Tab-separated table of C-alpha atoms in Angstrom:
chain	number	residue	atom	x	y	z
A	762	UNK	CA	-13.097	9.691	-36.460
A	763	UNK	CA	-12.823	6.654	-33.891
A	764	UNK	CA	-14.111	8.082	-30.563
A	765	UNK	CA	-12.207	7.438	-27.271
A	766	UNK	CA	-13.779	5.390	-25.197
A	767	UNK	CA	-12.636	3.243	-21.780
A	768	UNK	CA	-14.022	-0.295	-20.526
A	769	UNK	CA	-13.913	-1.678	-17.573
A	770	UNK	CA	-13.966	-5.576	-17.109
A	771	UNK	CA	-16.609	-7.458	-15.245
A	772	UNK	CA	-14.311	-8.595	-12.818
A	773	UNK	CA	-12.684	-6.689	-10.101
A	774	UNK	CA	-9.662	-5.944	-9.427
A	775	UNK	CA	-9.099	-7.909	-6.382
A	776	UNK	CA	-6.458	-9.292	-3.635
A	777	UNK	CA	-6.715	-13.290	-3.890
A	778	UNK	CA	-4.144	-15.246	-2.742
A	779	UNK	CA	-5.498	-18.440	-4.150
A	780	UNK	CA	-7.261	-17.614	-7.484
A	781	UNK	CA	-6.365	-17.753	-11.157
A	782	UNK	CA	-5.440	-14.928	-13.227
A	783	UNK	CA	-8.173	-14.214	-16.138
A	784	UNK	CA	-8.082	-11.696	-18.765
A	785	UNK	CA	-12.084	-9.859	-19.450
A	786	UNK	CA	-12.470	-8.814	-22.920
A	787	UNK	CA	-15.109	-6.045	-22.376
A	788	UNK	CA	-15.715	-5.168	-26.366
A	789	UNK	CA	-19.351	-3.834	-25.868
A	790	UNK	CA	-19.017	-1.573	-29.393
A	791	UNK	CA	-18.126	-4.287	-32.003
A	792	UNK	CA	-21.208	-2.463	-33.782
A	793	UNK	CA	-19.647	0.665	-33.697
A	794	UNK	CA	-16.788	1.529	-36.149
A	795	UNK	CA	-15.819	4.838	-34.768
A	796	UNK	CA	-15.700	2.835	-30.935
A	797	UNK	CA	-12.493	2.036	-28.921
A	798	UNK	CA	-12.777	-0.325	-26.194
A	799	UNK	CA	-10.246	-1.711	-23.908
A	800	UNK	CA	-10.088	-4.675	-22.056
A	801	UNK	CA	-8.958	-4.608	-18.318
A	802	UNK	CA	-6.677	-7.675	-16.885
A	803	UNK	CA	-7.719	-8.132	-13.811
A	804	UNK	CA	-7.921	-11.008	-11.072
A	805	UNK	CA	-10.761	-13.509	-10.698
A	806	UNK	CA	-11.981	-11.929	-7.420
A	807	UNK	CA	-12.282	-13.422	-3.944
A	808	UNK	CA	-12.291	-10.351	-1.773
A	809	UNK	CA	-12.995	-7.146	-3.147
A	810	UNK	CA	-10.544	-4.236	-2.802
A	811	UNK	CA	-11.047	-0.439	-2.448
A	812	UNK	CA	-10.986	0.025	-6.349
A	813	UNK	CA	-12.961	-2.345	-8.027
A	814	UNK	CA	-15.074	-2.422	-11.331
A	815	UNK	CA	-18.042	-2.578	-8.828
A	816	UNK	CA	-17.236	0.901	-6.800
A	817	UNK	CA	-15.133	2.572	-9.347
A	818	UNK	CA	-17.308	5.256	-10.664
A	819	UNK	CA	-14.550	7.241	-12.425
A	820	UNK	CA	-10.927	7.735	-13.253
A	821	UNK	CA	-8.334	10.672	-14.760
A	822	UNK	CA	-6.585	9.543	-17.738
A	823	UNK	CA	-3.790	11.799	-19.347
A	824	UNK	CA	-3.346	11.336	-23.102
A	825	UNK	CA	0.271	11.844	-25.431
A	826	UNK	CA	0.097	11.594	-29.084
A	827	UNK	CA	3.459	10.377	-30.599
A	828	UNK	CA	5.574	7.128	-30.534
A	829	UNK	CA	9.182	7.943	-29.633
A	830	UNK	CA	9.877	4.200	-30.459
A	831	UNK	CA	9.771	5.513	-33.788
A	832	UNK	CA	11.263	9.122	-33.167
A	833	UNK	CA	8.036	10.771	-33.309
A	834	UNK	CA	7.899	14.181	-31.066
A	835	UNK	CA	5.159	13.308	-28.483
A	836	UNK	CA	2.445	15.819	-27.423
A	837	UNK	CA	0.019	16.270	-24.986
A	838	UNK	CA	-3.214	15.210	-26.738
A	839	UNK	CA	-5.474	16.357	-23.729
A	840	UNK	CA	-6.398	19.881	-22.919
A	841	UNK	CA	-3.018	21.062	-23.441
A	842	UNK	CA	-1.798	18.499	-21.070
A	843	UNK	CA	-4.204	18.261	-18.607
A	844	UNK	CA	-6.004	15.298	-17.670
A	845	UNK	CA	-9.607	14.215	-18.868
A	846	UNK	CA	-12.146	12.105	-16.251
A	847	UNK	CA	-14.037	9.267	-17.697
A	848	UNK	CA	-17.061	8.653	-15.810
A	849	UNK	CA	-19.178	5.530	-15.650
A	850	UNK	CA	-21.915	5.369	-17.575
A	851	UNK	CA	-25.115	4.570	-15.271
A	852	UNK	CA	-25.583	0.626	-15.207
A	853	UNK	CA	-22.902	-0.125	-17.622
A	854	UNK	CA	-18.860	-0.761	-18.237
A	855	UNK	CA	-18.534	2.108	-20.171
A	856	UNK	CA	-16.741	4.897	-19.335
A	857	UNK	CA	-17.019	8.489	-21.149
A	858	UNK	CA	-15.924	11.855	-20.978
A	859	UNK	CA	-18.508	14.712	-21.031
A	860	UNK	CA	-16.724	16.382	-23.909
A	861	UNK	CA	-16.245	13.262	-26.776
A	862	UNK	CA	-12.560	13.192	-27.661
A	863	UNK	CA	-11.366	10.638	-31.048
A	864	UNK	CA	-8.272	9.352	-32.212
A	865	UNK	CA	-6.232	11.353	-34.697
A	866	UNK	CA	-7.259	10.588	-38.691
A	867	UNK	CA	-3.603	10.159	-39.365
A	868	UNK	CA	-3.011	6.739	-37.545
A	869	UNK	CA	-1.302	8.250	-35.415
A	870	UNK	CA	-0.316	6.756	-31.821
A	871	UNK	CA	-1.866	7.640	-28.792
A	872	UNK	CA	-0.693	6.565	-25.496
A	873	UNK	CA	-3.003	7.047	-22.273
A	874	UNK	CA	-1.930	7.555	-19.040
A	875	UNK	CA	-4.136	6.473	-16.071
A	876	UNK	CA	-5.094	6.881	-12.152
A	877	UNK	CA	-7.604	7.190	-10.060
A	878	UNK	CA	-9.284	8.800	-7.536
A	879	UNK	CA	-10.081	11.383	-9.654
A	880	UNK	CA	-9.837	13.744	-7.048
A	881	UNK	CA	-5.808	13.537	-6.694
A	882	UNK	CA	-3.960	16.441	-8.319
A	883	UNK	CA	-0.869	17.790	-8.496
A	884	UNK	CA	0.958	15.564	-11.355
A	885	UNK	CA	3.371	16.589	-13.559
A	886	UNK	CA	4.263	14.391	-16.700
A	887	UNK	CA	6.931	14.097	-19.074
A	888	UNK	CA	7.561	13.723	-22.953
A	889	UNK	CA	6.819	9.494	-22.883
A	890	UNK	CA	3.498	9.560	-20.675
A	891	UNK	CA	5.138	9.215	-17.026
A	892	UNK	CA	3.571	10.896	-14.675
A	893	UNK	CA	4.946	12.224	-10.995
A	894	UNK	CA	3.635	13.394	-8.189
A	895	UNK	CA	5.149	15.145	-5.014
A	896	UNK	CA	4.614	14.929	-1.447
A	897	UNK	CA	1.951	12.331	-1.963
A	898	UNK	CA	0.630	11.968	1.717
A	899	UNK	CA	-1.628	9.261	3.251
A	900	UNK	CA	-4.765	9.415	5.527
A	901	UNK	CA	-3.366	9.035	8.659
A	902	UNK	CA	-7.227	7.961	9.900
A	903	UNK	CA	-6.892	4.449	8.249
A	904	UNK	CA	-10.780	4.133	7.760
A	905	UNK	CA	-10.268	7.602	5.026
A	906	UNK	CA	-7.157	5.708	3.216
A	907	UNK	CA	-8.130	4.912	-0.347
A	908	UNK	CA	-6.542	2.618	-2.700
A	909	UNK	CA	-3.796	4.649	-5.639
A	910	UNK	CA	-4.287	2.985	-8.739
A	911	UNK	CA	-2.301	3.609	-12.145
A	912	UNK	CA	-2.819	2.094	-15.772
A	913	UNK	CA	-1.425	2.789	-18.959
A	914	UNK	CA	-1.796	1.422	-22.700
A	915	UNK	CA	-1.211	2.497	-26.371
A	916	UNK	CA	-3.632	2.088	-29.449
A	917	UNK	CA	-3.549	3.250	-33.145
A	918	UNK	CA	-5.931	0.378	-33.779
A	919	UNK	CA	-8.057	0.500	-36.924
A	920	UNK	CA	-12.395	-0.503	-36.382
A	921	UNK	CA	-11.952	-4.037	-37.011
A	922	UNK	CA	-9.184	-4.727	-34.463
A	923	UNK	CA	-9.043	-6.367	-31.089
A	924	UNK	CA	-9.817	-3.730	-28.656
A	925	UNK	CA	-6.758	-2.220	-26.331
A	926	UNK	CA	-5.818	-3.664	-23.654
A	927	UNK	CA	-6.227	-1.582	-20.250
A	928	UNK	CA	-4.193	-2.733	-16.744
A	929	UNK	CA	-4.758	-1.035	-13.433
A	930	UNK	CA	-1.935	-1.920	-10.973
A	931	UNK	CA	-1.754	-0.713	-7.154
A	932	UNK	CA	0.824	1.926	-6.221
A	933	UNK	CA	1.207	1.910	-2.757
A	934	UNK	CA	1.475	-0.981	-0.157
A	935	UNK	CA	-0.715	-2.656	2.098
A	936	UNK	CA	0.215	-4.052	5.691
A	937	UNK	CA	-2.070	-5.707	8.320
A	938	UNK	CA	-1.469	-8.139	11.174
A	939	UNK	CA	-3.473	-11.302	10.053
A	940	UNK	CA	-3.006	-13.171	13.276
A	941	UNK	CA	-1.460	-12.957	17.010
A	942	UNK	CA	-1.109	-15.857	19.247
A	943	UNK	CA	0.483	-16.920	23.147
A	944	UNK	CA	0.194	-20.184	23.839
A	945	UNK	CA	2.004	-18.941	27.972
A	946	UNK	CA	-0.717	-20.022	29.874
A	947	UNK	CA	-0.049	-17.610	32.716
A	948	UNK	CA	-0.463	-14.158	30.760
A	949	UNK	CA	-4.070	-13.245	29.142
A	950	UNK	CA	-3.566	-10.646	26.143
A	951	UNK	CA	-6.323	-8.402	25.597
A	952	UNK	CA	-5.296	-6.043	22.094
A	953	UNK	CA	-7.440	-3.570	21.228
A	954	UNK	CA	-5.111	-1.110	18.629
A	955	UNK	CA	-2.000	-1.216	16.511
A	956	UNK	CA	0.054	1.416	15.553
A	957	UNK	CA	3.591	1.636	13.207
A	958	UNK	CA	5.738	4.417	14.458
A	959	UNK	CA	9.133	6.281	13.068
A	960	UNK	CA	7.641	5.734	9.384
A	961	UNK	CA	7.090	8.372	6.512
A	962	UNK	CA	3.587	9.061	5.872
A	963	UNK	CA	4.663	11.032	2.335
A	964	UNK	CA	6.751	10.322	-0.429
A	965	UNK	CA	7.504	11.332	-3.876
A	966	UNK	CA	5.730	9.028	-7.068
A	967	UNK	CA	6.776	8.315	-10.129
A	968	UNK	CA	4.675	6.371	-12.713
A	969	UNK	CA	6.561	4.954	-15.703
A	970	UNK	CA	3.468	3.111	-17.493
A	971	UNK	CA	5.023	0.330	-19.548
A	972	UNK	CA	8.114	1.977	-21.423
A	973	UNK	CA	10.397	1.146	-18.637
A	974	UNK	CA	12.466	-1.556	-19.868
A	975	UNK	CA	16.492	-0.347	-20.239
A	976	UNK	CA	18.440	-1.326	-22.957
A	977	UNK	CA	19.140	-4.422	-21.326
A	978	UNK	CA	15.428	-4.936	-20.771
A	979	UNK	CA	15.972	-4.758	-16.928
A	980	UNK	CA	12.440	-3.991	-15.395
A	981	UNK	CA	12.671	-0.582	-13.504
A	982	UNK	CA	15.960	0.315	-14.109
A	983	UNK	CA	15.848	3.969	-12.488
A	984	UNK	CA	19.204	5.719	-12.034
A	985	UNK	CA	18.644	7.978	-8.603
A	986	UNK	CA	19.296	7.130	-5.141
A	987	UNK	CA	16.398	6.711	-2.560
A	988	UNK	CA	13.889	5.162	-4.996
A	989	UNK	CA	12.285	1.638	-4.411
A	990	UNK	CA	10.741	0.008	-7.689
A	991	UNK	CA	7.910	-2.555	-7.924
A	992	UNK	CA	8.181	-6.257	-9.224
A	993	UNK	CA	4.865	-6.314	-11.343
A	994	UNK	CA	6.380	-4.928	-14.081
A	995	UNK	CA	4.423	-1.610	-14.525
A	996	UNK	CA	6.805	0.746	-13.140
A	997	UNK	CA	5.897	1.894	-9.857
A	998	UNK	CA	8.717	4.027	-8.122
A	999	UNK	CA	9.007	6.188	-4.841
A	1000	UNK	CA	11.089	7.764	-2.573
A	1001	UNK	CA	9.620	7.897	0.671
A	1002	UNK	CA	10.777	10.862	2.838
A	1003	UNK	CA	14.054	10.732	4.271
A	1004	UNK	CA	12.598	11.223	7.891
A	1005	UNK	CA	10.661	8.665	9.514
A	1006	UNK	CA	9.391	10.116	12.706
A	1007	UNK	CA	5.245	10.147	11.736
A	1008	UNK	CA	2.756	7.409	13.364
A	1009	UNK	CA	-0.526	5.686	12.145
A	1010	UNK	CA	-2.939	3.535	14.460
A	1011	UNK	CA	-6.250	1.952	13.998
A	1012	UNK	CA	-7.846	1.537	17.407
A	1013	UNK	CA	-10.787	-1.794	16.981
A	1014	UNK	CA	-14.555	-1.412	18.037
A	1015	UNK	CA	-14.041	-4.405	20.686
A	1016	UNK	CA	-10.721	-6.076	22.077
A	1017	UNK	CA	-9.416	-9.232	20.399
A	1018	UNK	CA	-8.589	-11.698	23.206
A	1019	UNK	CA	-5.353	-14.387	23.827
A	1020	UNK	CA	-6.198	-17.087	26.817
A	1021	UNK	CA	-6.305	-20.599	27.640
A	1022	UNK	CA	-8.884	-20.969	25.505
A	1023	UNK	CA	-8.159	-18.820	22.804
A	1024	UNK	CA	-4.233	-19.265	22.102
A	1025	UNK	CA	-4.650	-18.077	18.252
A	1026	UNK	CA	-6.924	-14.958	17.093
A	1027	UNK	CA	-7.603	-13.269	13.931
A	1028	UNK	CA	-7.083	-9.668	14.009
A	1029	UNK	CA	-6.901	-7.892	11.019
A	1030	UNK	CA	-8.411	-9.402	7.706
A	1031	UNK	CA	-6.545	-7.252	5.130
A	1032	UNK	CA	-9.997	-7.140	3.608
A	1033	UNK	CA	-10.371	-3.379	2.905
A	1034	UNK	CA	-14.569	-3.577	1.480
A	1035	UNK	CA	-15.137	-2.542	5.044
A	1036	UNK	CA	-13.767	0.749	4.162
A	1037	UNK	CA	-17.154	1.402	1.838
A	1038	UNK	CA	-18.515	1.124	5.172
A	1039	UNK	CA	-17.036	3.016	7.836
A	1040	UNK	CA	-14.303	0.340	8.789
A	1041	UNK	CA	-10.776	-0.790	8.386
A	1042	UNK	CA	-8.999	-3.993	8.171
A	1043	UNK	CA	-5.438	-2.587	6.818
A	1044	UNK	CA	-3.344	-0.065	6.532
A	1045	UNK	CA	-2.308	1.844	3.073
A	1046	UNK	CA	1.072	2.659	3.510
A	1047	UNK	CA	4.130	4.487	1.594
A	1048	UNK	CA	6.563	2.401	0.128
A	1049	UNK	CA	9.749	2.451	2.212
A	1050	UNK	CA	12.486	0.914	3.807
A	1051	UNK	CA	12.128	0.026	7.651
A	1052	UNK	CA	14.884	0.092	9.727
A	1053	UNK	CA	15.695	-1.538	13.462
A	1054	UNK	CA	18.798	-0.670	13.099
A	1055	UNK	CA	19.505	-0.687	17.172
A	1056	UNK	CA	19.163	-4.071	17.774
A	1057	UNK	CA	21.762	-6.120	18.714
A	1058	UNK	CA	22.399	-9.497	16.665
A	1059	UNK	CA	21.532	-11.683	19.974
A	1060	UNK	CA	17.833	-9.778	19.576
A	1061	UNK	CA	18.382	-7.632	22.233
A	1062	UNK	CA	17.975	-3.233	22.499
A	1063	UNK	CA	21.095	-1.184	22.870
A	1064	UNK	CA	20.146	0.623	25.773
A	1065	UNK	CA	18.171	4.076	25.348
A	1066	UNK	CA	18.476	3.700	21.724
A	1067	UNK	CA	14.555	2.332	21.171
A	1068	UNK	CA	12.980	5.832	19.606
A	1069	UNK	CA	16.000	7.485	18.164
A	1070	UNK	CA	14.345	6.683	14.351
A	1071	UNK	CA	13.983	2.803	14.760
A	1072	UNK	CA	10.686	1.792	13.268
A	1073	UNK	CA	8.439	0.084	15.576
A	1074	UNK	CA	5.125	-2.055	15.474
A	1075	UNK	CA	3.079	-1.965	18.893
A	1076	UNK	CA	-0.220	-3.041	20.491
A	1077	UNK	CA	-2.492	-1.349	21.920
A	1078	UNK	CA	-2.899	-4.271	24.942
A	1079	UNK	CA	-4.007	-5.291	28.427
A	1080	UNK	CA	-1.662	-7.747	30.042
A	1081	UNK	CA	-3.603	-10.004	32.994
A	1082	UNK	CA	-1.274	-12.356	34.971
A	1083	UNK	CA	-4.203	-15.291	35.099
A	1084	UNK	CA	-2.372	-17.073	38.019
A	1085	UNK	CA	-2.922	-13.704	40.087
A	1086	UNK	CA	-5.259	-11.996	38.461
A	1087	UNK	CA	-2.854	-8.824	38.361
A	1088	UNK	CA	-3.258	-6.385	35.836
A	1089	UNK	CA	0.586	-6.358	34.892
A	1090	UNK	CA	0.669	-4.161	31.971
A	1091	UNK	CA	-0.378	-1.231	31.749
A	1092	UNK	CA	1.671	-0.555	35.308
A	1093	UNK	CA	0.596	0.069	38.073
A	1094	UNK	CA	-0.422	3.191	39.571
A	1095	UNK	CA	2.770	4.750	41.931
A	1096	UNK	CA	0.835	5.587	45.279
A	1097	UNK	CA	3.417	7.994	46.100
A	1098	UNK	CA	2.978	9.848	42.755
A	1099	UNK	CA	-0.326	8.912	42.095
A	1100	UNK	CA	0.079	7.941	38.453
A	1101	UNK	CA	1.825	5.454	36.380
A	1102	UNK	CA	4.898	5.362	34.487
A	1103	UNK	CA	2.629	4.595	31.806
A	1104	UNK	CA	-0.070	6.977	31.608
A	1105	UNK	CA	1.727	8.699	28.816
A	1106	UNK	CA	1.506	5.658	26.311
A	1107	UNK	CA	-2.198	4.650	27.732
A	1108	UNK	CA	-5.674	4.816	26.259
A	1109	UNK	CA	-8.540	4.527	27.277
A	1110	UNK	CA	-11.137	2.095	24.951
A	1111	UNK	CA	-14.468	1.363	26.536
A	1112	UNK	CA	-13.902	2.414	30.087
A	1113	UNK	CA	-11.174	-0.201	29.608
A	1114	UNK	CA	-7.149	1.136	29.962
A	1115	UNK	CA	-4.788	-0.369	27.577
A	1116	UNK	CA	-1.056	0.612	27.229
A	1117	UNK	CA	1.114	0.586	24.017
A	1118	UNK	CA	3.667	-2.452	24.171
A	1119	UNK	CA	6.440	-1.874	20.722
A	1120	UNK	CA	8.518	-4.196	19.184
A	1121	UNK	CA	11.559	-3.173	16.556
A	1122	UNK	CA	10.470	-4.225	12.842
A	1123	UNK	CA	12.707	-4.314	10.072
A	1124	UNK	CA	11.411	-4.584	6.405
A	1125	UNK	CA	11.071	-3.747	2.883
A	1126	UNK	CA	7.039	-2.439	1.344
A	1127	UNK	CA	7.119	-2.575	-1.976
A	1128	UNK	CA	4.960	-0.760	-4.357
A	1129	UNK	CA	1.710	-3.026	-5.747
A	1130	UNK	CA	2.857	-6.025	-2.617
A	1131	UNK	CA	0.677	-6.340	0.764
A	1132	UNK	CA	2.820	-7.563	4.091
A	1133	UNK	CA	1.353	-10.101	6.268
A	1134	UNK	CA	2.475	-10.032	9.819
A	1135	UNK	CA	2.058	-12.901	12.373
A	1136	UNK	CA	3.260	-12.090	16.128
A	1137	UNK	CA	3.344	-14.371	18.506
A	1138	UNK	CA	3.679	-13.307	22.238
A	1139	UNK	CA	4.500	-16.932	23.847
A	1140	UNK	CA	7.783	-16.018	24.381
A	1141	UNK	CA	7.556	-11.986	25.607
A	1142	UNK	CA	5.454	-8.749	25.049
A	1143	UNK	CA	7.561	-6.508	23.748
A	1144	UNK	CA	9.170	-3.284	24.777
A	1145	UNK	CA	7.002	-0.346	27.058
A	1146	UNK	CA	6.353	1.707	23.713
A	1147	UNK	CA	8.067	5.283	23.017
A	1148	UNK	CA	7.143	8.095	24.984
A	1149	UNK	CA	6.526	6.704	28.781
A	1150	UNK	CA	8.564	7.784	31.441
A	1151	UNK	CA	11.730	7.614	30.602
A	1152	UNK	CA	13.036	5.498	33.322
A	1153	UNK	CA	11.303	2.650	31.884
A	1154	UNK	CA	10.773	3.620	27.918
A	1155	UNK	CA	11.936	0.538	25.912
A	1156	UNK	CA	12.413	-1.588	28.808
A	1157	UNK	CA	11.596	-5.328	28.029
A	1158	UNK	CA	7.683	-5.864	29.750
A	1159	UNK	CA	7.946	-8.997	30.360
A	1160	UNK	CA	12.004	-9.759	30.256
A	1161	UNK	CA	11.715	-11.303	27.115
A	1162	UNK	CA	11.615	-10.550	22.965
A	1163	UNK	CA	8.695	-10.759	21.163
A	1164	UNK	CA	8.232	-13.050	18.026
A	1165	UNK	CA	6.685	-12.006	14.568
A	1166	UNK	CA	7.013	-13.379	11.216
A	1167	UNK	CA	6.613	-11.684	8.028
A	1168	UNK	CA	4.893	-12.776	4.583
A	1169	UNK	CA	5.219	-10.581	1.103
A	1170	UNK	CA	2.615	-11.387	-1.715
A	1171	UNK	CA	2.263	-9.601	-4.944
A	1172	UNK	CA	-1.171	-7.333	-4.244
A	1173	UNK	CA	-2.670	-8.221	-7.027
A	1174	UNK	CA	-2.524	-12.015	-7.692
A	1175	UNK	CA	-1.391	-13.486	-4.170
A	1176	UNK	CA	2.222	-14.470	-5.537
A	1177	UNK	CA	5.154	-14.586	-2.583
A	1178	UNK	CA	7.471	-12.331	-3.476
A	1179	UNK	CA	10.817	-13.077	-1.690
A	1180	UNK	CA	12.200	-9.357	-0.663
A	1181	UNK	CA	16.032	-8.465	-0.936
A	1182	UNK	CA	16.306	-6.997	2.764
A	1183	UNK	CA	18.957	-5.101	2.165
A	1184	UNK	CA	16.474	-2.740	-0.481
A	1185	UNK	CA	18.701	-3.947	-3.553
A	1186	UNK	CA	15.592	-5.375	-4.644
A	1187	UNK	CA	18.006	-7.629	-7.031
A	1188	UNK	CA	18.012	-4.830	-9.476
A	1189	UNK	CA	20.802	-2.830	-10.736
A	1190	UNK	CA	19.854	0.708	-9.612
A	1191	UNK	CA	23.089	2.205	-11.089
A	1192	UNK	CA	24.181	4.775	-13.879
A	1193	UNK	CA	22.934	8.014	-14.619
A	1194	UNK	CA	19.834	7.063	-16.891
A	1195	UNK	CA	17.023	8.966	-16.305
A	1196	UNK	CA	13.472	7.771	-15.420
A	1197	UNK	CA	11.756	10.457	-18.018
A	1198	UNK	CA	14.156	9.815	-20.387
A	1199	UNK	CA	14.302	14.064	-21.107
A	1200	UNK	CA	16.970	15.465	-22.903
């Protein structure tokens, strides 16, 4: 019998906006008749990611036995169903399971299903390998938010063939703020948090592995309402939950500062290594459709309509009027009352009190893309943030909108993807096909 056995590639799987695509063959058991390898396509790296071939110790893989291609009846192959873990072997690509497990003697197809971490359960999967999983929830402490990874491949390959190929692709979506600027040389900006509010935190999954082309071999063609697909091609789908009233922040060590002298400041890298470490530079978010569906076409707020479900970006900031040397934001305290209107949105970071200043966002995060946000607060600061008094919640701070602008690459090799707004995603979502193709 042919044992089953997983490679990983030498390189990692990696966000890189500027590298080349390369495909490593990882065939370590050439000597071995009864070995199956696969080969992982992967990205030349330039920043590591969460899940890499470095830090990825170990992964669940379901297995089916049948091609329905050919009208075979497919069956579990694993544990009646269940799911096996492969484990790195110490100092090597090589990943094994503790109990061996070989291909049928028949020739018969096998198709393997594929995710990790390893410690996710709850999965369900259906007659053609998909896989789905409920109520999927993210960390809402952004420095415990892992990377969801999925492959899938097929093999009935005889000892002296090319090994199987293996392809990891990233299920959820990743969003940081790469840059701020203000180039108003009265106001100093020091932000020391951002936070997305009125978004879902959990969603349903579905994984559809590479059998996902319709009969008019239309990528993702998935016949329910609510789902968003993925463009890579590997069949990503969710449907985030219909009510988006949860929040996520990531407060920084030290404030990052906009003067005269510093009109343009990094402040998140998108680089996620820091998160073997303790740190965070981006979120992991749900898939989903953002909505600011309150503002007006001129840019401005219908009034008192700010929280009622519009999804918001804000900072975490200190506003200094350099020409006075006021603190203008958070407010000031009311001597009569002896607090401020904004004490409610306020933190305190290093004996230093910041205030939460929001600005409407709409957008699209797609499955396996990361969003790049650049905000610019020349022209304005925002809105006072959700939840301060409410005779100045979603007030304008300084009078005036705030400016961001929004970039969508393909996670895995740095591509732009150009996103359809309006969440047709350019697909034909219609029909009643269903994504498990059941009876």
């Amino acid at each position: 019998m042919k044992k089953i056995l997983f490679m990983m590639g030498a390189a990692a799987l990696a966000l890189s906006s500027c590298s080349q695509e390369e495909v490593i063959s990882a065939n370590n058991g050439k000597n071995d008749a009864n070995l199956i390898t696969f080969r992982v396509r992967s990205q030349k790296p330039s920043r590591a990611m969460e899940f890499s071939t470095y830090n990825l110790d170990d992964f669940m893989v379901y297995g089916f036995k049948g091609d329905p291609d050919d009208g075979e009846e497919v069956i579990p192959y694993f544990l009646n169903g269940e799911p096996v873990k492969f484990t790195r072997e110490e100092g090597g690509l090589l990943f094994t399971s503790a109990t061996p497990y070989y291909y049928p003697t028949d020739g018969s197809w096998l198709y393997f299903a594929a995710y990790a971490p390893s410690s996710l359960t709850g999965f369900t999967t259906d007659k053609f390998g998909g896989l789905e999983l409920k109520n999927f929830t993210v960390n809402t402490d952004i420095t415990k938010q892992i990377d969801l990874i999925f492959a899938s491949g097929g093999s009935n390959l005889e000892p002296d063939e090319d090994d199987q190929e293996l392809t990891f692709t990233h299920a959820l979506t990743k969003v940081f703020i790469s840059q701020v600027a203000n180039e108003d040389v009265r106001y100093k900006y020091e932000i020391v948090g951002v936070k997305f509010g009125n978004i879902t935190n959990t969603g349903d999954y579905v994984f559809r592995g590479e059998k996902i082309l319709d009969e008019e071999g239309r990528n993702g063609y998935f016949g329910s309402d609510g789902y968003i697909q993925d463009y890579t091609g590997y069949g990503h789908f969710w449907k985030p939950a219909e009510t988006q009233a949860d929040e996520i922040e990531y407060i920084f060590d030290e404030p990052v500062v906009l003067d005269n002298d510093n009109t343009t400041q990094a402040l998140m890298s998108g680089d996620d290594t820091a998160n073997l470490d303790g740190g965070k530079e981006c979120f992991m978010l749900i898939p989903q459709k953002l909505s600011a569906k309150f503002v007006n076409e001129d840019g401005t707020l219908e009034a008192g309509k700010f929280g009622e479900g519009m999804t918001y970006i804000a900072f975490l900031v200190r506003i200094t009027n350099l020409i006075t040397n006021e603190v203008i934001y958070p407010y000031a305290i009311d001597e009569e009352t002896g607090a401020s209107k904004t004490d409610a949105i306020s933190k305190e970071v290093n004996g230093v009190t910041y205030a939460w200043a929001a600005f409407p966002v709409s957008s699209l995060w797609v499955p396996g893309s990361y969003i790049d946000y650049f905000v610019d607060f020349s022209k304005g600061a925002g809105f006072v943030a959700p939840g301060a008094d409410e005779s100045i919640e979603f007030t304008p701070i300084l009078g005036r909108e705030i400016k961001f602008y929004e970039e969508v690459f393909d996670w895995t090799d740095g591509t732009k993807i150009t996103v359809d707004q309006s969440g047709e995603l350019g697909v034909d979502v219609g029909g009643s096909d269903d994504v498990f193709g059941e009876d």
